PDB file of C-alpha atoms and ligand atoms in Angstrom:
ATOM      1  CA  UNK A1357      11.371   7.398  18.138  1.00  0.00           C
ATOM      2  CA  UNK A1358       8.098   9.220  17.637  1.00  0.00           C
ATOM      3  CA  UNK A1359       6.677   7.276  14.711  1.00  0.00           C
ATOM      4  CA  UNK A1360       3.688   9.574  14.215  1.00  0.00           C
ATOM      5  CA  UNK A1361       5.869  12.627  13.649  1.00  0.00           C
ATOM      6  CA  UNK A1362       8.185  10.555  11.424  1.00  0.00           C
ATOM      7  CA  UNK A1363       5.203   9.461   9.298  1.00  0.00           C
ATOM      8  CA  UNK A1364       3.826  13.010   9.172  1.00  0.00           C
ATOM      9  CA  UNK A1365       7.157  14.409   7.996  1.00  0.00           C
ATOM     10  CA  UNK A1366       7.653  11.700   5.348  1.00  0.00           C
ATOM     11  CA  UNK A1367       4.060  12.022   4.151  1.00  0.00           C
ATOM     12  CA  UNK A1368       4.733  15.706   3.392  1.00  0.00           C
ATOM     13  CA  UNK A1369       7.690  14.758   1.207  1.00  0.00           C
ATOM     14  CA  UNK A1370       5.617  12.188  -0.694  1.00  0.00           C
ATOM     15  CA  UNK A1371       2.630  14.534  -1.036  1.00  0.00           C
ATOM     16  CA  UNK A1372       4.812  17.254  -2.561  1.00  0.00           C
ATOM     17  CA  UNK A1373       6.402  14.818  -5.023  1.00  0.00           C
ATOM     18  CA  UNK A1374       3.020  13.373  -6.021  1.00  0.00           C
ATOM     19  CA  UNK A1375       1.597  16.832  -6.554  1.00  0.00           C
ATOM     20  CA  UNK A1376       4.524  17.636  -8.848  1.00  0.00           C
ATOM     21  CA  UNK A1377       4.232  14.448 -10.897  1.00  0.00           C
ATOM     22  CA  UNK A1378       0.475  14.924 -11.336  1.00  0.00           C
ATOM     23  CA  UNK A1379       0.677  18.525 -12.616  1.00  0.00           C
ATOM     24  CA  UNK A1380      -1.599  18.602 -15.615  1.00  0.00           C
ATOM     25  CA  UNK A1381       0.238  18.419 -18.941  1.00  0.00           C
ATOM     26  CA  UNK A1382      -1.364  20.725 -21.525  1.00  0.00           C
ATOM     27  CA  UNK A1383      -2.658  17.791 -23.578  1.00  0.00           C
ATOM     28  CA  UNK A1384      -4.390  15.948 -20.716  1.00  0.00           C
ATOM     29  CA  UNK A1385      -8.174  16.492 -20.707  1.00  0.00           C
ATOM     30  CA  UNK A1386      -9.047  18.554 -17.603  1.00  0.00           C
ATOM     31  CA  UNK A1387     -11.669  16.078 -16.315  1.00  0.00           C
ATOM     32  CA  UNK A1388      -9.172  13.206 -16.417  1.00  0.00           C
ATOM     33  CA  UNK A1389      -6.517  15.229 -14.642  1.00  0.00           C
ATOM     34  CA  UNK A1390      -9.040  16.402 -12.020  1.00  0.00           C
ATOM     35  CA  UNK A1391     -10.129  12.828 -11.250  1.00  0.00           C
ATOM     36  CA  UNK A1392      -6.528  11.567 -11.061  1.00  0.00           C
ATOM     37  CA  UNK A1393      -5.508  14.373  -8.720  1.00  0.00           C
ATOM     38  CA  UNK A1394      -8.709  14.083  -6.680  1.00  0.00           C
ATOM     39  CA  UNK A1395      -7.989  10.467  -5.763  1.00  0.00           C
ATOM     40  CA  UNK A1396      -4.206  10.536  -5.600  1.00  0.00           C
ATOM     41  CA  UNK A1397      -3.957  13.718  -3.537  1.00  0.00           C
ATOM     42  CA  UNK A1398      -6.940  12.876  -1.310  1.00  0.00           C
ATOM     43  CA  UNK A1399      -4.840  12.429   1.809  1.00  0.00           C
ATOM     44  CA  UNK A1400      -3.818   8.779   2.177  1.00  0.00           C
ATOM     45  CA  UNK A1401      -1.280   7.805   4.808  1.00  0.00           C
ATOM     46  CA  UNK A1402       1.401   7.154   2.120  1.00  0.00           C
ATOM     47  CA  UNK A1403       2.590   4.045   3.943  1.00  0.00           C
ATOM     48  CA  UNK A1404       3.866   2.177   0.898  1.00  0.00           C
ATOM     49  CA  UNK A1405       6.141   4.998  -0.339  1.00  0.00           C
ATOM     50  CA  UNK A1406       7.325   5.627   3.213  1.00  0.00           C
ATOM     51  CA  UNK A1407       8.188   1.929   3.600  1.00  0.00           C
ATOM     52  CA  UNK A1408      10.096   2.045   0.322  1.00  0.00           C
ATOM     53  CA  UNK A1409      12.141   5.054   1.465  1.00  0.00           C
ATOM     54  CA  UNK A1410      12.755   3.603   4.943  1.00  0.00           C
ATOM     55  CA  UNK A1411      13.897   0.280   3.452  1.00  0.00           C
ATOM     56  CA  UNK A1412      16.344   2.090   1.163  1.00  0.00           C
ATOM     57  CA  UNK A1413      17.765   4.079   4.061  1.00  0.00           C
ATOM     58  CA  UNK A1414      18.203   1.076   6.342  1.00  0.00           C
ATOM     59  CA  UNK A1415      20.677  -0.436   3.866  1.00  0.00           C
ATOM     60  CA  UNK A1416      22.482   2.849   3.206  1.00  0.00           C
ATOM     61  CA  UNK A1417      20.489   4.185   0.236  1.00  0.00           C
ATOM     62  CA  UNK A1418      19.204   7.729  -0.173  1.00  0.00           C
ATOM     63  CA  UNK A1419      15.579   8.785   0.134  1.00  0.00           C
ATOM     64  CA  UNK A1420      15.781  11.147  -2.831  1.00  0.00           C
ATOM     65  CA  UNK A1421      17.008   8.388  -5.136  1.00  0.00           C
ATOM     66  CA  UNK A1422      13.962   6.216  -4.479  1.00  0.00           C
ATOM     67  CA  UNK A1423      11.351   8.973  -4.294  1.00  0.00           C
ATOM     68  CA  UNK A1424      10.094   8.458  -7.895  1.00  0.00           C
ATOM     69  CA  UNK A1425       9.654   4.733  -7.231  1.00  0.00           C
ATOM     70  CA  UNK A1426       7.937   5.542  -3.938  1.00  0.00           C
ATOM     71  CA  UNK A1427       5.511   7.795  -5.839  1.00  0.00           C
ATOM     72  CA  UNK A1428       4.893   5.074  -8.413  1.00  0.00           C
ATOM     73  CA  UNK A1429       3.920   2.693  -5.601  1.00  0.00           C
ATOM     74  CA  UNK A1430       1.425   5.209  -4.245  1.00  0.00           C
ATOM     75  CA  UNK A1431      -0.100   5.780  -7.699  1.00  0.00           C
ATOM     76  CA  UNK A1432      -0.558   2.016  -8.094  1.00  0.00           C
ATOM     77  CA  UNK A1433      -2.110   1.833  -4.632  1.00  0.00           C
ATOM     78  CA  UNK A1434      -4.496   4.661  -5.545  1.00  0.00           C
ATOM     79  CA  UNK A1435      -5.440   2.856  -8.756  1.00  0.00           C
ATOM     80  CA  UNK A1436      -6.290  -0.217  -6.670  1.00  0.00           C
ATOM     81  CA  UNK A1437      -8.434   1.853  -4.275  1.00  0.00           C
ATOM     82  CA  UNK A1438     -10.391   3.479  -7.114  1.00  0.00           C
ATOM     83  CA  UNK A1439     -11.081   0.055  -8.638  1.00  0.00           C
ATOM     84  CA  UNK A1440     -11.815  -1.576  -5.282  1.00  0.00           C
ATOM     85  CA  UNK A1441     -14.501   1.047  -4.600  1.00  0.00           C
ATOM     86  CA  UNK A1442     -16.331   0.533  -7.925  1.00  0.00           C
ATOM     87  CA  UNK A1443     -19.874  -0.890  -7.863  1.00  0.00           C
ATOM     88  CA  UNK A1444     -18.626  -4.070  -9.597  1.00  0.00           C
ATOM     89  CA  UNK A1445     -16.159  -4.631  -6.747  1.00  0.00           C
ATOM     90  CA  UNK A1446     -16.684  -3.466  -3.133  1.00  0.00           C
ATOM     91  CA  UNK A1447     -19.115  -0.690  -4.033  1.00  0.00           C
ATOM     92  CA  UNK A1448     -18.064   2.037  -1.601  1.00  0.00           C
ATOM     93  CA  UNK A1449     -19.212   5.659  -1.549  1.00  0.00           C
ATOM     94  CA  UNK A1450     -16.488   7.118   0.661  1.00  0.00           C
ATOM     95  CA  UNK A1451     -12.708   6.842   0.723  1.00  0.00           C
ATOM     96  CA  UNK A1452     -10.107   8.943   2.502  1.00  0.00           C
ATOM     97  CA  UNK A1453     -12.911  11.085   3.931  1.00  0.00           C
ATOM     98  CA  UNK A1454     -14.293  12.053   0.529  1.00  0.00           C
ATOM     99  CA  UNK A1455     -16.690  10.666  -2.063  1.00  0.00           C
ATOM    100  CA  UNK A1456     -15.093   7.818  -3.990  1.00  0.00           C
ATOM    101  CA  UNK A1457     -13.822   8.637  -7.467  1.00  0.00           C
ATOM    102  CA  UNK A1458     -16.791   7.066  -9.302  1.00  0.00           C
ATOM    103  CA  UNK A1459     -19.297   8.821  -6.995  1.00  0.00           C
ATOM    104  CA  UNK A1460     -17.651  12.161  -7.725  1.00  0.00           C
ATOM    105  CA  UNK A1461     -16.859  11.788 -11.435  1.00  0.00           C
ATOM    106  CA  UNK A1462     -18.896   8.819 -12.694  1.00  0.00           C
ATOM    107  CA  UNK A1463     -17.780   5.266 -13.362  1.00  0.00           C
ATOM    108  CA  UNK A1464     -16.232   5.763 -16.796  1.00  0.00           C
ATOM    109  CA  UNK A1465     -14.031   8.638 -15.612  1.00  0.00           C
ATOM    110  CA  UNK A1466     -13.058   6.727 -12.455  1.00  0.00           C
ATOM    111  CA  UNK A1467     -11.932   3.699 -14.497  1.00  0.00           C
ATOM    112  CA  UNK A1468      -9.936   5.899 -16.855  1.00  0.00           C
ATOM    113  CA  UNK A1469      -8.399   7.920 -14.012  1.00  0.00           C
ATOM    114  CA  UNK A1470      -7.414   4.655 -12.291  1.00  0.00           C
ATOM    115  CA  UNK A1471      -5.873   3.376 -15.510  1.00  0.00           C
ATOM    116  CA  UNK A1472      -4.038   6.637 -16.139  1.00  0.00           C
ATOM    117  CA  UNK A1473      -2.573   6.535 -12.598  1.00  0.00           C
ATOM    118  CA  UNK A1474      -1.406   2.964 -13.104  1.00  0.00           C
ATOM    119  CA  UNK A1475       0.217   3.855 -16.407  1.00  0.00           C
ATOM    120  CA  UNK A1476       1.736   7.021 -14.907  1.00  0.00           C
ATOM    121  CA  UNK A1477       3.383   4.784 -12.304  1.00  0.00           C
ATOM    122  CA  UNK A1478       5.128   2.804 -15.022  1.00  0.00           C
ATOM    123  CA  UNK A1479       6.056   6.040 -16.786  1.00  0.00           C
ATOM    124  CA  UNK A1480       7.841   7.105 -13.574  1.00  0.00           C
ATOM    125  CA  UNK A1481       9.486   3.695 -13.306  1.00  0.00           C
ATOM    126  CA  UNK A1482      10.718   3.756 -16.898  1.00  0.00           C
ATOM    127  CA  UNK A1483      12.051   7.322 -16.382  1.00  0.00           C
ATOM    128  CA  UNK A1484      13.944   5.930 -13.410  1.00  0.00           C
ATOM    129  CA  UNK A1485      15.480   3.267 -15.683  1.00  0.00           C
ATOM    130  CA  UNK A1486      17.216   6.022 -17.661  1.00  0.00           C
ATOM    131  CA  UNK A1487      18.842   7.732 -14.655  1.00  0.00           C
ATOM    132  CA  UNK A1488      22.542   7.222 -14.128  1.00  0.00           C
ATOM    133  CA  UNK A1489      23.734   9.874 -11.687  1.00  0.00           C
ATOM    134  CA  UNK A1490      22.630   8.056  -8.515  1.00  0.00           C
ATOM    135  CA  UNK A1491      24.998   5.127  -9.116  1.00  0.00           C
ATOM    136  CA  UNK A1492      22.277   2.441  -8.875  1.00  0.00           C
ATOM    137  CA  UNK A1493      22.959  -0.379 -11.343  1.00  0.00           C
ATOM    138  CA  UNK A1494      20.638  -0.966 -14.310  1.00  0.00           C
ATOM    139  CA  UNK A1495      20.190  -4.516 -13.073  1.00  0.00           C
ATOM    140  CA  UNK A1496      18.860  -3.388  -9.699  1.00  0.00           C
ATOM    141  CA  UNK A1497      16.525  -0.885 -11.358  1.00  0.00           C
ATOM    142  CA  UNK A1498      15.111  -3.539 -13.664  1.00  0.00           C
ATOM    143  CA  UNK A1499      14.738  -5.935 -10.757  1.00  0.00           C
ATOM    144  CA  UNK A1500      12.743  -3.300  -8.848  1.00  0.00           C
ATOM    145  CA  UNK A1501      10.365  -2.669 -11.775  1.00  0.00           C
ATOM    146  CA  UNK A1502       9.866  -6.411 -12.178  1.00  0.00           C
ATOM    147  CA  UNK A1503       9.111  -6.779  -8.451  1.00  0.00           C
ATOM    148  CA  UNK A1504       6.337  -4.226  -8.760  1.00  0.00           C
ATOM    149  CA  UNK A1505       4.826  -5.704 -11.917  1.00  0.00           C
ATOM    150  CA  UNK A1506       4.799  -9.211 -10.445  1.00  0.00           C
ATOM    151  CA  UNK A1507       3.272  -7.992  -7.188  1.00  0.00           C
ATOM    152  CA  UNK A1508       0.204  -6.382  -8.730  1.00  0.00           C
ATOM    153  CA  UNK A1509      -0.960  -8.638 -11.562  1.00  0.00           C
ATOM    154  CA  UNK A1510      -2.142 -12.222 -11.902  1.00  0.00           C
ATOM    155  CA  UNK A1511       0.084 -13.438  -9.024  1.00  0.00           C
ATOM    156  CA  UNK A1512      -0.533 -10.427  -6.807  1.00  0.00           C
ATOM    157  CA  UNK A1513      -3.230  -7.826  -6.216  1.00  0.00           C
ATOM    158  CA  UNK A1514      -5.479  -8.963  -9.074  1.00  0.00           C
ATOM    159  CA  UNK A1515      -5.232 -12.562  -7.835  1.00  0.00           C
ATOM    160  CA  UNK A1516      -6.087 -11.619  -4.241  1.00  0.00           C
ATOM    161  CA  UNK A1517      -8.936  -9.393  -5.346  1.00  0.00           C
ATOM    162  CA  UNK A1518     -10.602 -11.979  -7.582  1.00  0.00           C
ATOM    163  CA  UNK A1519     -10.479 -14.654  -4.870  1.00  0.00           C
ATOM    164  CA  UNK A1520     -11.783 -12.098  -2.355  1.00  0.00           C
ATOM    165  CA  UNK A1521     -14.737 -11.226  -4.579  1.00  0.00           C
ATOM    166  CA  UNK A1522     -15.480 -14.879  -5.359  1.00  0.00           C
ATOM    167  CA  UNK A1523     -15.451 -15.750  -1.648  1.00  0.00           C
ATOM    168  CA  UNK A1524     -18.091 -13.214  -0.619  1.00  0.00           C
ATOM    169  CA  UNK A1525     -20.886 -14.885   1.318  1.00  0.00           C
ATOM    170  CA  UNK A1526     -19.110 -18.253   1.287  1.00  0.00           C
ATOM    171  CA  UNK A1527     -17.391 -20.249   3.984  1.00  0.00           C
ATOM    172  CA  UNK A1528     -13.675 -20.396   3.222  1.00  0.00           C
ATOM    173  CA  UNK A1529     -10.658 -22.059   4.810  1.00  0.00           C
ATOM    174  CA  UNK A1530      -7.986 -20.237   6.827  1.00  0.00           C
ATOM    175  CA  UNK A1531      -5.631 -20.984   3.954  1.00  0.00           C
ATOM    176  CA  UNK A1532      -7.845 -19.177   1.433  1.00  0.00           C
ATOM    177  CA  UNK A1533      -8.285 -16.227   3.796  1.00  0.00           C
ATOM    178  CA  UNK A1534      -4.519 -15.942   4.129  1.00  0.00           C
ATOM    179  CA  UNK A1535      -4.160 -16.233   0.340  1.00  0.00           C
ATOM    180  CA  UNK A1536      -6.550 -13.279  -0.098  1.00  0.00           C
ATOM    181  CA  UNK A1537      -4.779 -11.083   2.440  1.00  0.00           C
ATOM    182  CA  UNK A1538      -1.297 -11.949   1.259  1.00  0.00           C
ATOM    183  CA  UNK A1539      -2.121 -11.219  -2.380  1.00  0.00           C
ATOM    184  CA  UNK A1540      -4.607  -8.358  -2.166  1.00  0.00           C
ATOM    185  CA  UNK A1541      -2.702  -6.346   0.467  1.00  0.00           C
ATOM    186  CA  UNK A1542       0.649  -7.721   1.589  1.00  0.00           C
ATOM    187  CA  UNK A1543       2.009  -8.134  -1.955  1.00  0.00           C
ATOM    188  CA  UNK A1544       2.282  -4.374  -2.578  1.00  0.00           C
ATOM    189  CA  UNK A1545       3.715  -3.808   0.900  1.00  0.00           C
ATOM    190  CA  UNK A1546       6.346  -6.486   0.241  1.00  0.00           C
ATOM    191  CA  UNK A1547       7.141  -4.970  -3.171  1.00  0.00           C
ATOM    192  CA  UNK A1548       7.491  -1.509  -1.560  1.00  0.00           C
ATOM    193  CA  UNK A1549      10.037  -2.743   0.966  1.00  0.00           C
ATOM    194  CA  UNK A1550      11.919  -4.948  -1.498  1.00  0.00           C
ATOM    195  CA  UNK A1551      12.175  -2.157  -4.112  1.00  0.00           C
ATOM    196  CA  UNK A1552      13.525   0.274  -1.546  1.00  0.00           C
ATOM    197  CA  UNK A1553      16.002  -2.333  -0.327  1.00  0.00           C
ATOM    198  CA  UNK A1554      17.127  -3.324  -3.838  1.00  0.00           C
ATOM    199  CA  UNK A1555      17.633   0.269  -4.947  1.00  0.00           C
ATOM    200  CA  UNK A1556      19.277   1.144  -1.648  1.00  0.00           C
ATOM    201  CA  UNK A1557      21.920  -1.529  -2.280  1.00  0.00           C
ATOM    202  CA  UNK A1558      20.812  -4.397  -0.007  1.00  0.00           C
ATOM    203  CA  UNK A1559      22.853  -7.590  -0.047  1.00  0.00           C
ATOM    204  CA  UNK A1560      21.157 -11.043  -0.171  1.00  0.00           C
ATOM    205  CA  UNK A1561      21.000 -11.420   3.597  1.00  0.00           C
ATOM    206  CA  UNK A1562      19.554  -7.955   4.140  1.00  0.00           C
ATOM    207  CA  UNK A1563      16.989  -8.480   1.380  1.00  0.00           C
ATOM    208  CA  UNK A1564      15.887 -11.754   2.941  1.00  0.00           C
ATOM    209  CA  UNK A1565      15.445 -10.177   6.380  1.00  0.00           C
ATOM    210  CA  UNK A1566      13.542  -7.202   4.956  1.00  0.00           C
ATOM    211  CA  UNK A1567      11.304  -9.494   2.904  1.00  0.00           C
ATOM    212  CA  UNK A1568      10.372 -11.422   6.040  1.00  0.00           C
ATOM    213  CA  UNK A1569       9.685  -8.112   7.800  1.00  0.00           C
ATOM    214  CA  UNK A1570       7.404  -6.985   4.959  1.00  0.00           C
ATOM    215  CA  UNK A1571       5.507 -10.272   4.693  1.00  0.00           C
ATOM    216  CA  UNK A1572       4.714 -10.188   8.404  1.00  0.00           C
ATOM    217  CA  UNK A1573       3.804  -6.500   8.560  1.00  0.00           C
ATOM    218  CA  UNK A1574       1.807  -6.760   5.329  1.00  0.00           C
ATOM    219  CA  UNK A1575      -0.423  -9.471   6.732  1.00  0.00           C
ATOM    220  CA  UNK A1576      -0.673  -7.735  10.116  1.00  0.00           C
ATOM    221  CA  UNK A1577      -1.746  -4.542   8.300  1.00  0.00           C
ATOM    222  CA  UNK A1578      -4.695  -6.268   6.626  1.00  0.00           C
ATOM    223  CA  UNK A1579      -5.745  -8.024   9.847  1.00  0.00           C
ATOM    224  CA  UNK A1580      -5.804  -4.643  11.602  1.00  0.00           C
ATOM    225  CA  UNK A1581      -7.773  -3.272   8.637  1.00  0.00           C
ATOM    226  CA  UNK A1582     -10.355  -6.027   9.213  1.00  0.00           C
ATOM    227  CA  UNK A1583     -10.461  -5.226  12.938  1.00  0.00           C
ATOM    228  CA  UNK A1584     -10.957  -1.522  12.212  1.00  0.00           C
ATOM    229  CA  UNK A1585     -13.834  -2.313   9.892  1.00  0.00           C
ATOM    230  CA  UNK A1586     -15.586  -3.765  12.949  1.00  0.00           C
ATOM    231  CA  UNK A1587     -14.395  -1.442  15.740  1.00  0.00           C
ATOM    232  CA  UNK A1588     -13.174   1.671  13.941  1.00  0.00           C
ATOM    233  CA  UNK A1589     -14.537   5.187  13.960  1.00  0.00           C
ATOM    234  CA  UNK A1590     -15.894   6.163  10.528  1.00  0.00           C
ATOM    235  CA  UNK A1591     -14.661   9.755  10.866  1.00  0.00           C
ATOM    236  CA  UNK A1592     -11.122   8.629  11.552  1.00  0.00           C
ATOM    237  CA  UNK A1593     -11.229   5.897   8.906  1.00  0.00           C
ATOM    238  CA  UNK A1594     -12.564   8.300   6.267  1.00  0.00           C
ATOM    239  CA  UNK A1595     -14.865   5.544   4.992  1.00  0.00           C
ATOM    240  CA  UNK A1596     -17.879   3.557   6.124  1.00  0.00           C
ATOM    241  CA  UNK A1597     -17.234   0.901   8.787  1.00  0.00           C
ATOM    242  CA  UNK A1598     -19.093  -2.431   8.892  1.00  0.00           C
ATOM    243  CA  UNK A1599     -18.770  -2.882   5.126  1.00  0.00           C
ATOM    244  CA  UNK A1600     -17.136  -6.328   5.410  1.00  0.00           C
ATOM    245  CA  UNK A1601     -20.096  -7.716   7.329  1.00  0.00           C
ATOM    246  CA  UNK A1602     -22.516  -6.104   4.883  1.00  0.00           C
ATOM    247  CA  UNK A1603     -20.732  -7.564   1.843  1.00  0.00           C
ATOM    248  CA  UNK A1604     -20.359 -11.033   3.419  1.00  0.00           C
ATOM    249  CA  UNK A1605     -16.568 -10.669   3.335  1.00  0.00           C
ATOM    250  CA  UNK A1606     -14.319 -13.248   4.877  1.00  0.00           C
ATOM    251  CA  UNK A1607     -12.088 -11.570   7.427  1.00  0.00           C
ATOM    252  CA  UNK A1608      -9.926 -12.540  10.411  1.00  0.00           C
ATOM    253  CA  UNK A1609     -12.522 -11.209  12.914  1.00  0.00           C
ATOM    254  CA  UNK A1610     -15.267 -13.162  11.132  1.00  0.00           C
ATOM    255  CA  UNK A1611     -13.332 -16.425  11.187  1.00  0.00           C
ATOM    256  CA  UNK A1612     -11.558 -16.094  14.542  1.00  0.00           C
ATOM    257  CA  UNK A1613     -13.128 -13.208  16.499  1.00  0.00           C
ATOM    258  CA  UNK A1614     -11.679  -9.808  17.420  1.00  0.00           C
ATOM    259  CA  UNK A1615      -9.380 -10.832  20.269  1.00  0.00           C
ATOM    260  CA  UNK A1616      -7.748 -13.681  18.334  1.00  0.00           C
ATOM    261  CA  UNK A1617      -7.309 -11.373  15.337  1.00  0.00           C
ATOM    262  CA  UNK A1618      -5.575  -8.739  17.466  1.00  0.00           C
ATOM    263  CA  UNK A1619      -3.320 -11.431  18.944  1.00  0.00           C
ATOM    264  CA  UNK A1620      -2.434 -12.728  15.483  1.00  0.00           C
ATOM    265  CA  UNK A1621      -1.586  -9.195  14.286  1.00  0.00           C
ATOM    266  CA  UNK A1622       0.618  -8.611  17.353  1.00  0.00           C
ATOM    267  CA  UNK A1623       2.401 -11.954  16.870  1.00  0.00           C
ATOM    268  CA  UNK A1624       3.115 -11.030  13.237  1.00  0.00           C
ATOM    269  CA  UNK A1625       4.386  -7.612  14.310  1.00  0.00           C
ATOM    270  CA  UNK A1626       6.751  -9.260  16.797  1.00  0.00           C
ATOM    271  CA  UNK A1627       7.988 -11.585  14.069  1.00  0.00           C
ATOM    272  CA  UNK A1628       8.529  -8.602  11.769  1.00  0.00           C
ATOM    273  CA  UNK A1629      10.505  -6.701  14.397  1.00  0.00           C
ATOM    274  CA  UNK A1630      12.561  -9.817  15.208  1.00  0.00           C
ATOM    275  CA  UNK A1631      13.552 -10.156  11.563  1.00  0.00           C
ATOM    276  CA  UNK A1632      15.262  -6.738  11.815  1.00  0.00           C
ATOM    277  CA  UNK A1633      17.620  -7.881  14.585  1.00  0.00           C
ATOM    278  CA  UNK A1634      20.737  -7.579  12.422  1.00  0.00           C
ATOM    279  CA  UNK A1635      20.054  -3.899  11.670  1.00  0.00           C
ATOM    280  CA  UNK A1636      21.181  -1.055  13.908  1.00  0.00           C
ATOM    281  CA  UNK A1637      19.238   2.022  14.900  1.00  0.00           C
ATOM    282  CA  UNK A1638      18.728   2.957  11.263  1.00  0.00           C
ATOM    283  CA  UNK A1639      15.926   0.358  11.397  1.00  0.00           C
ATOM    284  CA  UNK A1640      13.988   2.315  14.038  1.00  0.00           C
ATOM    285  CA  UNK A1641      11.530   3.726  11.458  1.00  0.00           C
ATOM    286  CA  UNK A1642      10.766   0.211  10.179  1.00  0.00           C
ATOM    287  CA  UNK A1643      10.270  -1.034  13.736  1.00  0.00           C
ATOM    288  CA  UNK A1644       8.010   1.931  14.460  1.00  0.00           C
ATOM    289  CA  UNK A1645       5.984   1.366  11.300  1.00  0.00           C
ATOM    290  CA  UNK A1646       5.400  -2.277  12.272  1.00  0.00           C
ATOM    291  CA  UNK A1647       4.055  -1.081  15.649  1.00  0.00           C
ATOM    292  CA  UNK A1648       1.959   1.588  13.976  1.00  0.00           C
ATOM    293  CA  UNK A1649       0.391  -0.976  11.632  1.00  0.00           C
ATOM    294  CA  UNK A1650      -1.173  -2.888  14.517  1.00  0.00           C
ATOM    295  CA  UNK A1651      -1.969   0.082  16.785  1.00  0.00           C
ATOM    296  CA  UNK A1652      -3.408   2.437  14.206  1.00  0.00           C
ATOM    297  CA  UNK A1653      -7.003   3.574  14.426  1.00  0.00           C
ATOM    298  CA  UNK A1654      -7.208   4.921  10.841  1.00  0.00           C
TER     299      UNK A1654
HETATM  300  C1  GRG B2461      -3.020  -2.747  -9.266  1.00  0.00           C
HETATM  301  C2  GRG B2461      -3.231  -3.852 -11.500  1.00  0.00           C
HETATM  302  C3  GRG B2461      -3.830  -3.536 -10.201  1.00  0.00           C
HETATM  303  C4  GRG B2461      -5.076  -3.979  -9.920  1.00  0.00           C
HETATM  304  C5  GRG B2461      -5.800  -3.706  -8.654  1.00  0.00           C
HETATM  305  C6  GRG B2461      -8.698  -3.632  -7.213  1.00  0.00           C
HETATM  306  C7  GRG B2461      -7.489  -4.468  -7.044  1.00  0.00           C
HETATM  307  C8  GRG B2461      -6.715  -4.861  -8.258  1.00  0.00           C
HETATM  308  C9  GRG B2461      -7.060  -4.850  -5.808  1.00  0.00           C
HETATM  309  C10 GRG B2461      -7.632  -4.379  -4.533  1.00  0.00           C
HETATM  310  C11 GRG B2461      -6.534  -4.199  -3.533  1.00  0.00           C
HETATM  311  C12 GRG B2461      -6.978  -3.508  -2.279  1.00  0.00           C
HETATM  312  C13 GRG B2461      -7.723  -2.250  -2.391  1.00  0.00           C
HETATM  313  C14 GRG B2461      -6.638  -4.038  -1.087  1.00  0.00           C
HETATM  314  C15 GRG B2461      -6.934  -3.392   0.217  1.00  0.00           C
HETATM  315  C16 GRG B2461      -5.647  -2.849   0.772  1.00  0.00           C
HETATM  316  C17 GRG B2461      -5.883  -1.873   1.898  1.00  0.00           C
HETATM  317  C18 GRG B2461      -5.993  -2.415   3.275  1.00  0.00           C
HETATM  318  C19 GRG B2461      -5.991  -0.573   1.623  1.00  0.00           C
HETATM  319  C20 GRG B2461      -6.041   0.515   2.601  1.00  0.00           C
HETATM  320  O1  GRG B2461      -4.711   1.025   2.662  1.00  0.00           O
HETATM  321  P1  GRG B2461      -4.324   2.276   3.531  1.00  0.00           P
HETATM  322  O2  GRG B2461      -4.938   2.156   4.909  1.00  0.00           O
HETATM  323  O3  GRG B2461      -5.079   3.435   2.761  1.00  0.00           O
HETATM  324  O4  GRG B2461      -2.859   2.455   3.469  1.00  0.00           O
HETATM  325  P2  GRG B2461      -4.664   4.968   2.562  1.00  0.00           P
HETATM  326  O5  GRG B2461      -5.946   5.640   2.192  1.00  0.00           O
HETATM  327  O6  GRG B2461      -4.101   5.487   3.866  1.00  0.00           O
HETATM  328  O7  GRG B2461      -3.672   5.006   1.467  1.00  0.00           O
END
């Protein structure tokens, strides 16, 4: 399958849905709405929502039924990017080819826009809890919401981020590096796949296989991100390269070198693809996404 055209087509679906859910309600202050829309509609790859939809479809679910959850995942991801770029965190001026939210709107507005996007995500998720017509059980819906909440807080993104920040300029073990990557990046990727699978109707065995797939691709994604920070083209990346080195970040290339990092990412990709062996050709998008994660140049 042509994974690039698949991703392009799915991105359009997600972009349209995000645009609709971020239409400014009359009572929202215009500056807040502008900042939320600026960052959320700034042209990300939409990989987390696409993974969620692909995971639902591989177990027989329908894309349209998980689209609100897919959007919620992207809003959470955007929140994390806005925060990650703040001066108190990674202090970046560019993201997705544009000025970062705080550079464009100021720090206070960026923090509030990030918060409002995070809360909007849970608004979408709680709206989803009330739906009945798609036949998904209340138990599965609740499970999905819980997966997301546990993936982003003190055992997920926040945990990975705080250890990442505390490790800047220090020598850390391979174990700590893996902890950072697994929590700061892979956790949301795993939650995206697991939510799609749960809502799509996965049985225990399918959920286990898809979780393994997501853990491997999630880590491979961050390793490739580290590699791109060294080798990538700033225009394609839409942000400054070489930032990890500048900030004294601990990365796979820093600890093991570029070639070993690429090999590790490829080995993880192979493991991810192998975990899909029980699925038929409906799993082609997931296989393609795993390949894309380690071959991408943006
Ligand atoms: C979500 C409650 C909550 C807190 C966030 C700031 C923070 C805590 C965590 C930082 C997480 C972070 C930004 C990790 C990096 C992940 C990563 C590699 C992002 C780039 O993802 P892409 O390439 O970006 O999918 P696009 O722009 O395409 O969406």
